Amino acid sequence: MTRRICFVTGNRYKFEEVSEITRRFNIELELCSVPKLEVQGESLLEIVFKSAILAYFFTNRPVLVEDAGLFIKALNGFPGPYSSYVYKTIGLTGVLKLLEKAENREACFRSAAALAYDRGVITGEGEVCGYIVETPRGTRGFGFDPIFTPHGEAKTFAEMSLEEKNRVSHRAKSVSLVLSKYIEHAQTALSNF
Ligand code: ITT
């Protein structure tokens, strides 16, 4: 049985990445036609949890929300929850400038995902750590992809195919966790029927 869920995002690259993951679970992903309401919160998890409930209120169908950020060690975790704003304002060049004198270039992408449906909200988190390269490389993906290389890899995210990025990414981890719990819950519900 093919299930359908809708994904609230304004980012088409994210939609493509997440579609590739949902296909592995035999789930068809659709773009939700509701605006993404980002509630202020302490953590990514808190934000997606609240956003997913709000989205479910509007759609009344299984709805997925995901939020991510880049946390740079030498900058005490900055830009973290401000990643979108930092990307739009100082961009890759600005971030590289902030790291000019840094000896430690380690950074982690973190992601939180939440799926709201008629039985509640399922959440999951994912992380991938690596380092910020000195010069941007690659043309694929979005955001900070050209300046981030995961540990154990030679390519930046922007040099990887979508499948390669999804093998290690923060988003693939959080979304896969949520989807496996969702399938498990749905199967339990059927067997209890
Ligand atoms: P939504 O509409 O889904 O919110 P968004 O682009 O605003 O899409 P996020 O809030 O999840 O995405 O992420 C905030 C920023 O963090 C995003 O604009 C990117 O600059 C950066 N970012 C998040 N995930 C990334 C990834 O996988 N690769 C590169 N940059 C990423």
PDB file of C-alpha atoms and ligand atoms in Angstrom:
ATOM      1  CA  MET A   1       0.000   0.000   0.000  1.00  0.00           C
ATOM      2  CA  THR A   2       1.414   3.396  -0.976  1.00  0.00           C
ATOM      3  CA  ARG A   3       0.896   5.990   1.739  1.00  0.00           C
ATOM      4  CA  ARG A   4       0.837   9.709   1.095  1.00  0.00           C
ATOM      5  CA  ILE A   5       2.094  12.456   3.332  1.00  0.00           C
ATOM      6  CA  CYS A   6       2.537  16.120   2.655  1.00  0.00           C
ATOM      7  CA  PHE A   7       5.666  18.123   3.404  1.00  0.00           C
ATOM      8  CA  VAL A   8       5.627  21.758   4.444  1.00  0.00           C
ATOM      9  CA  THR A   9       8.640  23.549   3.005  1.00  0.00           C
ATOM     10  CA  GLY A  10       9.488  26.504   0.831  1.00  0.00           C
ATOM     11  CA  ASN A  11      12.758  24.873  -0.213  1.00  0.00           C
ATOM     12  CA  ARG A  12      12.537  22.763  -3.387  1.00  0.00           C
ATOM     13  CA  TYR A  13      15.953  21.119  -2.807  1.00  0.00           C
ATOM     14  CA  LYS A  14      14.792  19.901   0.581  1.00  0.00           C
ATOM     15  CA  PHE A  15      11.644  18.571  -1.055  1.00  0.00           C
ATOM     16  CA  GLU A  16      13.745  16.550  -3.540  1.00  0.00           C
ATOM     17  CA  GLU A  17      15.997  15.173  -0.793  1.00  0.00           C
ATOM     18  CA  VAL A  18      13.065  14.153   1.382  1.00  0.00           C
ATOM     19  CA  SER A  19      11.148  12.646  -1.589  1.00  0.00           C
ATOM     20  CA  GLU A  20      14.088  10.329  -2.240  1.00  0.00           C
ATOM     21  CA  ILE A  21      13.920   9.183   1.395  1.00  0.00           C
ATOM     22  CA  THR A  22      10.131   8.692   1.500  1.00  0.00           C
ATOM     23  CA  ARG A  23      10.299   6.555  -1.678  1.00  0.00           C
ATOM     24  CA  ARG A  24      12.429   4.025   0.240  1.00  0.00           C
ATOM     25  CA  PHE A  25       9.474   3.671   2.654  1.00  0.00           C
ATOM     26  CA  ASN A  26       6.979   3.373  -0.200  1.00  0.00           C
ATOM     27  CA  ILE A  27       5.526   6.747   0.777  1.00  0.00           C
ATOM     28  CA  GLU A  28       4.576   9.367  -1.788  1.00  0.00           C
ATOM     29  CA  LEU A  29       5.530  12.896  -0.790  1.00  0.00           C
ATOM     30  CA  GLU A  30       3.421  15.867  -1.804  1.00  0.00           C
ATOM     31  CA  LEU A  31       4.066  19.523  -1.238  1.00  0.00           C
ATOM     32  CA  CYS A  32       1.581  20.962   1.280  1.00  0.00           C
ATOM     33  CA  SER A  33      -0.210  24.066   0.192  1.00  0.00           C
ATOM     34  CA  VAL A  34      -0.067  25.605   3.680  1.00  0.00           C
ATOM     35  CA  PRO A  35       2.471  28.201   4.755  1.00  0.00           C
ATOM     36  CA  LYS A  36       5.205  27.021   7.128  1.00  0.00           C
ATOM     37  CA  LEU A  37       4.550  28.688  10.456  1.00  0.00           C
ATOM     38  CA  GLU A  38       7.808  28.676  12.378  1.00  0.00           C
ATOM     39  CA  VAL A  39       7.013  29.031  16.046  1.00  0.00           C
ATOM     40  CA  GLN A  40       9.772  30.467  18.216  1.00  0.00           C
ATOM     41  CA  GLY A  41      11.369  27.791  20.354  1.00  0.00           C
ATOM     42  CA  GLU A  42      14.440  26.780  22.276  1.00  0.00           C
ATOM     43  CA  SER A  43      15.419  23.903  20.041  1.00  0.00           C
ATOM     44  CA  LEU A  44      14.896  22.671  16.483  1.00  0.00           C
ATOM     45  CA  LEU A  45      12.832  19.823  17.937  1.00  0.00           C
ATOM     46  CA  GLU A  46      10.497  22.178  19.770  1.00  0.00           C
ATOM     47  CA  ILE A  47      10.063  24.291  16.628  1.00  0.00           C
ATOM     48  CA  VAL A  48       9.170  21.366  14.338  1.00  0.00           C
ATOM     49  CA  PHE A  49       6.883  19.797  16.934  1.00  0.00           C
ATOM     50  CA  LYS A  50       4.792  22.974  17.156  1.00  0.00           C
ATOM     51  CA  SER A  51       4.953  23.695  13.405  1.00  0.00           C
ATOM     52  CA  ALA A  52       3.737  20.156  12.593  1.00  0.00           C
ATOM     53  CA  ILE A  53       0.723  20.479  14.927  1.00  0.00           C
ATOM     54  CA  LEU A  54      -0.185  23.822  13.357  1.00  0.00           C
ATOM     55  CA  ALA A  55       0.190  22.382   9.850  1.00  0.00           C
ATOM     56  CA  TYR A  56      -2.000  19.389  10.758  1.00  0.00           C
ATOM     57  CA  PHE A  57      -4.647  21.797  11.999  1.00  0.00           C
ATOM     58  CA  PHE A  58      -4.801  23.287   8.476  1.00  0.00           C
ATOM     59  CA  THR A  59      -4.360  20.139   6.377  1.00  0.00           C
ATOM     60  CA  ASN A  60      -6.089  17.477   8.481  1.00  0.00           C
ATOM     61  CA  ARG A  61      -3.832  14.839   6.895  1.00  0.00           C
ATOM     62  CA  PRO A  62      -0.406  13.338   7.728  1.00  0.00           C
ATOM     63  CA  VAL A  63       2.008  16.226   7.505  1.00  0.00           C
ATOM     64  CA  LEU A  64       5.810  16.386   7.787  1.00  0.00           C
ATOM     65  CA  VAL A  65       7.933  19.359   8.849  1.00  0.00           C
ATOM     66  CA  GLU A  66      11.738  19.494   9.019  1.00  0.00           C
ATOM     67  CA  ASP A  67      14.144  22.153  10.221  1.00  0.00           C
ATOM     68  CA  ALA A  68      17.917  22.211  10.127  1.00  0.00           C
ATOM     69  CA  GLY A  69      20.911  24.355  10.928  1.00  0.00           C
ATOM     70  CA  LEU A  70      24.691  24.467  10.735  1.00  0.00           C
ATOM     71  CA  PHE A  71      26.528  24.549  14.074  1.00  0.00           C
ATOM     72  CA  ILE A  72      30.180  25.663  13.827  1.00  0.00           C
ATOM     73  CA  LYS A  73      32.438  24.737  16.773  1.00  0.00           C
ATOM     74  CA  ALA A  74      34.838  27.692  16.579  1.00  0.00           C
ATOM     75  CA  LEU A  75      31.814  30.036  16.609  1.00  0.00           C
ATOM     76  CA  ASN A  76      30.212  28.350  19.648  1.00  0.00           C
ATOM     77  CA  GLY A  77      27.504  26.752  17.538  1.00  0.00           C
ATOM     78  CA  PHE A  78      26.710  29.825  15.419  1.00  0.00           C
ATOM     79  CA  PRO A  79      24.761  30.188  13.104  1.00  0.00           C
ATOM     80  CA  GLY A  80      22.678  27.240  14.456  1.00  0.00           C
ATOM     81  CA  PRO A  81      19.022  28.353  14.593  1.00  0.00           C
ATOM     82  CA  TYR A  82      19.975  31.542  12.704  1.00  0.00           C
ATOM     83  CA  SER A  83      21.313  29.606   9.683  1.00  0.00           C
ATOM     84  CA  SER A  84      18.680  30.834   7.268  1.00  0.00           C
ATOM     85  CA  TYR A  85      19.213  34.488   8.195  1.00  0.00           C
ATOM     86  CA  VAL A  86      23.009  34.173   8.136  1.00  0.00           C
ATOM     87  CA  TYR A  87      22.921  32.462   4.738  1.00  0.00           C
ATOM     88  CA  LYS A  88      20.755  35.263   3.314  1.00  0.00           C
ATOM     89  CA  THR A  89      22.806  38.074   4.844  1.00  0.00           C
ATOM     90  CA  ILE A  90      26.547  37.345   5.074  1.00  0.00           C
ATOM     91  CA  GLY A  91      26.352  34.141   2.982  1.00  0.00           C
ATOM     92  CA  LEU A  92      29.129  31.625   2.397  1.00  0.00           C
ATOM     93  CA  THR A  93      31.771  34.339   2.005  1.00  0.00           C
ATOM     94  CA  GLY A  94      30.843  35.887   5.337  1.00  0.00           C
ATOM     95  CA  VAL A  95      30.986  32.556   7.173  1.00  0.00           C
ATOM     96  CA  LEU A  96      34.372  31.737   5.602  1.00  0.00           C
ATOM     97  CA  LYS A  97      35.635  35.161   6.671  1.00  0.00           C
ATOM     98  CA  LEU A  98      34.542  34.507  10.280  1.00  0.00           C
ATOM     99  CA  LEU A  99      36.642  31.324  10.175  1.00  0.00           C
ATOM    100  CA  GLU A 100      39.734  32.896   8.576  1.00  0.00           C
ATOM    101  CA  LYS A 101      41.848  32.620  11.713  1.00  0.00           C
ATOM    102  CA  ALA A 102      40.162  29.546  13.182  1.00  0.00           C
ATOM    103  CA  GLU A 103      42.328  26.461  13.695  1.00  0.00           C
ATOM    104  CA  ASN A 104      39.341  24.230  14.368  1.00  0.00           C
ATOM    105  CA  ARG A 105      37.002  24.123  11.331  1.00  0.00           C
ATOM    106  CA  GLU A 106      34.700  21.435  12.714  1.00  0.00           C
ATOM    107  CA  ALA A 107      30.969  21.849  12.226  1.00  0.00           C
ATOM    108  CA  CYS A 108      27.803  19.772  12.411  1.00  0.00           C
ATOM    109  CA  PHE A 109      24.519  19.971  10.549  1.00  0.00           C
ATOM    110  CA  ARG A 110      21.585  19.128  12.816  1.00  0.00           C
ATOM    111  CA  SER A 111      18.061  18.354  11.744  1.00  0.00           C
ATOM    112  CA  ALA A 112      14.765  17.757  13.503  1.00  0.00           C
ATOM    113  CA  ALA A 113      11.682  16.340  11.796  1.00  0.00           C
ATOM    114  CA  ALA A 114       8.103  15.958  13.004  1.00  0.00           C
ATOM    115  CA  LEU A 115       5.156  14.134  11.472  1.00  0.00           C
ATOM    116  CA  ALA A 116       1.699  15.009  12.765  1.00  0.00           C
ATOM    117  CA  TYR A 117      -1.193  12.656  12.015  1.00  0.00           C
ATOM    118  CA  ASP A 118      -4.454  11.463  13.547  1.00  0.00           C
ATOM    119  CA  ARG A 119      -2.698   9.497  16.315  1.00  0.00           C
ATOM    120  CA  GLY A 120      -0.254  12.178  17.473  1.00  0.00           C
ATOM    121  CA  VAL A 121       3.151  13.586  16.571  1.00  0.00           C
ATOM    122  CA  ILE A 122       6.289  11.555  15.812  1.00  0.00           C
ATOM    123  CA  THR A 123       9.653  13.291  16.043  1.00  0.00           C
ATOM    124  CA  GLY A 124      13.241  12.445  15.165  1.00  0.00           C
ATOM    125  CA  GLU A 125      16.628  14.114  15.119  1.00  0.00           C
ATOM    126  CA  GLY A 126      19.730  13.649  12.997  1.00  0.00           C
ATOM    127  CA  GLU A 127      23.263  14.986  12.896  1.00  0.00           C
ATOM    128  CA  VAL A 128      26.249  14.842  10.589  1.00  0.00           C
ATOM    129  CA  CYS A 129      29.608  16.280  11.610  1.00  0.00           C
ATOM    130  CA  GLY A 130      32.520  17.290   9.443  1.00  0.00           C
ATOM    131  CA  TYR A 131      34.430  20.462   8.653  1.00  0.00           C
ATOM    132  CA  ILE A 132      34.148  23.748   6.798  1.00  0.00           C
ATOM    133  CA  VAL A 133      36.408  23.797   3.725  1.00  0.00           C
ATOM    134  CA  GLU A 134      38.481  26.878   2.845  1.00  0.00           C
ATOM    135  CA  THR A 135      37.024  27.439  -0.630  1.00  0.00           C
ATOM    136  CA  PRO A 136      33.455  26.598  -1.758  1.00  0.00           C
ATOM    137  CA  ARG A 137      33.225  23.580  -4.088  1.00  0.00           C
ATOM    138  CA  GLY A 138      30.337  22.073  -6.069  1.00  0.00           C
ATOM    139  CA  THR A 139      27.113  23.299  -7.581  1.00  0.00           C
ATOM    140  CA  ARG A 140      24.483  20.902  -6.257  1.00  0.00           C
ATOM    141  CA  GLY A 141      22.214  21.220  -3.237  1.00  0.00           C
ATOM    142  CA  PHE A 142      21.563  24.439  -1.373  1.00  0.00           C
ATOM    143  CA  GLY A 143      22.615  26.684   1.495  1.00  0.00           C
ATOM    144  CA  PHE A 144      25.933  25.804   3.068  1.00  0.00           C
ATOM    145  CA  ASP A 145      26.425  22.641   0.963  1.00  0.00           C
ATOM    146  CA  PRO A 146      29.448  24.040  -0.987  1.00  0.00           C
ATOM    147  CA  ILE A 147      31.476  24.654   2.201  1.00  0.00           C
ATOM    148  CA  PHE A 148      30.713  21.488   4.219  1.00  0.00           C
ATOM    149  CA  THR A 149      32.454  18.111   3.973  1.00  0.00           C
ATOM    150  CA  PRO A 150      31.312  15.277   6.270  1.00  0.00           C
ATOM    151  CA  HIS A 151      34.013  13.385   8.187  1.00  0.00           C
ATOM    152  CA  GLY A 152      35.265  10.413   6.176  1.00  0.00           C
ATOM    153  CA  GLU A 153      34.291  11.981   2.823  1.00  0.00           C
ATOM    154  CA  ALA A 154      36.366  13.907   0.296  1.00  0.00           C
ATOM    155  CA  LYS A 155      33.491  15.742  -1.402  1.00  0.00           C
ATOM    156  CA  THR A 156      31.515  18.700  -0.134  1.00  0.00           C
ATOM    157  CA  PHE A 157      27.738  18.172   0.032  1.00  0.00           C
ATOM    158  CA  ALA A 158      27.467  20.327  -3.102  1.00  0.00           C
ATOM    159  CA  GLU A 159      29.737  17.903  -5.012  1.00  0.00           C
ATOM    160  CA  MET A 160      27.615  14.885  -4.020  1.00  0.00           C
ATOM    161  CA  SER A 161      24.622  13.487  -5.839  1.00  0.00           C
ATOM    162  CA  LEU A 162      21.335  13.599  -3.952  1.00  0.00           C
ATOM    163  CA  GLU A 163      21.677   9.877  -3.145  1.00  0.00           C
ATOM    164  CA  GLU A 164      25.235  10.367  -1.832  1.00  0.00           C
ATOM    165  CA  LYS A 165      24.159  13.238   0.424  1.00  0.00           C
ATOM    166  CA  ASN A 166      21.202  11.197   1.653  1.00  0.00           C
ATOM    167  CA  ARG A 167      23.516   8.346   2.671  1.00  0.00           C
ATOM    168  CA  VAL A 168      25.052  10.502   5.418  1.00  0.00           C
ATOM    169  CA  SER A 169      22.985  13.628   5.915  1.00  0.00           C
ATOM    170  CA  HIS A 170      21.397  14.988   9.078  1.00  0.00           C
ATOM    171  CA  ARG A 171      18.058  15.262   7.225  1.00  0.00           C
ATOM    172  CA  ALA A 172      18.136  11.666   5.940  1.00  0.00           C
ATOM    173  CA  LYS A 173      18.701  10.505   9.537  1.00  0.00           C
ATOM    174  CA  SER A 174      15.905  12.523  11.177  1.00  0.00           C
ATOM    175  CA  VAL A 175      13.368  11.854   8.428  1.00  0.00           C
ATOM    176  CA  SER A 176      14.178   8.111   8.209  1.00  0.00           C
ATOM    177  CA  LEU A 177      13.734   7.823  11.967  1.00  0.00           C
ATOM    178  CA  VAL A 178      10.332   9.504  11.825  1.00  0.00           C
ATOM    179  CA  LEU A 179       9.165   7.435   8.854  1.00  0.00           C
ATOM    180  CA  SER A 180      10.217   4.109  10.353  1.00  0.00           C
ATOM    181  CA  LYS A 181       8.332   4.946  13.579  1.00  0.00           C
ATOM    182  CA  TYR A 182       5.318   6.014  11.499  1.00  0.00           C
ATOM    183  CA  ILE A 183       5.243   2.757   9.512  1.00  0.00           C
ATOM    184  CA  GLU A 184       5.654   0.782  12.741  1.00  0.00           C
ATOM    185  CA  HIS A 185       2.779   2.678  14.427  1.00  0.00           C
ATOM    186  CA  ALA A 186       0.543   2.258  11.389  1.00  0.00           C
ATOM    187  CA  GLN A 187       1.218  -1.497  11.283  1.00  0.00           C
ATOM    188  CA  THR A 188       0.512  -1.849  15.021  1.00  0.00           C
ATOM    189  CA  ALA A 189      -2.764   0.004  14.536  1.00  0.00           C
ATOM    190  CA  LEU A 190      -3.744  -2.411  11.738  1.00  0.00           C
ATOM    191  CA  SER A 191      -2.870  -5.524  13.740  1.00  0.00           C
ATOM    192  CA  ASN A 192      -4.903  -4.236  16.714  1.00  0.00           C
ATOM    193  CA  PHE A 193      -7.929  -3.736  14.516  1.00  0.00           C
TER     194      PHE A 193
HETATM  195  P1  ITT B   1      12.000  25.538   4.992  1.00  0.00           P
HETATM  196  O1  ITT B   1      11.064  26.285   4.107  1.00  0.00           O
HETATM  197  O2  ITT B   1      11.731  24.062   4.992  1.00  0.00           O
HETATM  198  O3  ITT B   1      12.104  26.110   6.395  1.00  0.00           O
HETATM  199  P2  ITT B   1      14.750  26.501   4.719  1.00  0.00           P
HETATM  200  O4  ITT B   1      15.588  26.650   3.498  1.00  0.00           O
HETATM  201  O5  ITT B   1      14.407  27.719   5.501  1.00  0.00           O
HETATM  202  O6  ITT B   1      13.452  25.678   4.292  1.00  0.00           O
HETATM  203  P3  ITT B   1      15.803  25.311   7.190  1.00  0.00           P
HETATM  204  O7  ITT B   1      15.038  26.303   7.973  1.00  0.00           O
HETATM  205  O8  ITT B   1      15.675  23.882   7.536  1.00  0.00           O
HETATM  206  O9  ITT B   1      15.502  25.442   5.629  1.00  0.00           O
HETATM  207  O10 ITT B   1      17.354  25.611   7.249  1.00  0.00           O
HETATM  208  C1  ITT B   1      17.884  26.878   7.573  1.00  0.00           C
HETATM  209  C2  ITT B   1      19.112  27.146   6.740  1.00  0.00           C
HETATM  210  O11 ITT B   1      20.150  26.236   7.107  1.00  0.00           O
HETATM  211  C3  ITT B   1      18.913  26.959   5.242  1.00  0.00           C
HETATM  212  O12 ITT B   1      18.429  28.135   4.658  1.00  0.00           O
HETATM  213  C4  ITT B   1      20.331  26.642   4.788  1.00  0.00           C
HETATM  214  O13 ITT B   1      21.054  27.820   4.590  1.00  0.00           O
HETATM  215  C5  ITT B   1      20.912  25.886   5.982  1.00  0.00           C
HETATM  216  N1  ITT B   1      20.781  24.421   5.763  1.00  0.00           N
HETATM  217  C6  ITT B   1      19.890  23.581   6.364  1.00  0.00           C
HETATM  218  N2  ITT B   1      20.042  22.331   5.886  1.00  0.00           N
HETATM  219  C7  ITT B   1      21.030  22.378   4.978  1.00  0.00           C
HETATM  220  C8  ITT B   1      21.622  21.442   4.132  1.00  0.00           C
HETATM  221  O14 ITT B   1      21.225  20.172   4.085  1.00  0.00           O
HETATM  222  N3  ITT B   1      22.601  21.851   3.327  1.00  0.00           N
HETATM  223  C9  ITT B   1      23.012  23.129   3.334  1.00  0.00           C
HETATM  224  N4  ITT B   1      22.507  24.096   4.084  1.00  0.00           N
HETATM  225  C10 ITT B   1      21.502  23.736   4.908  1.00  0.00           C
END
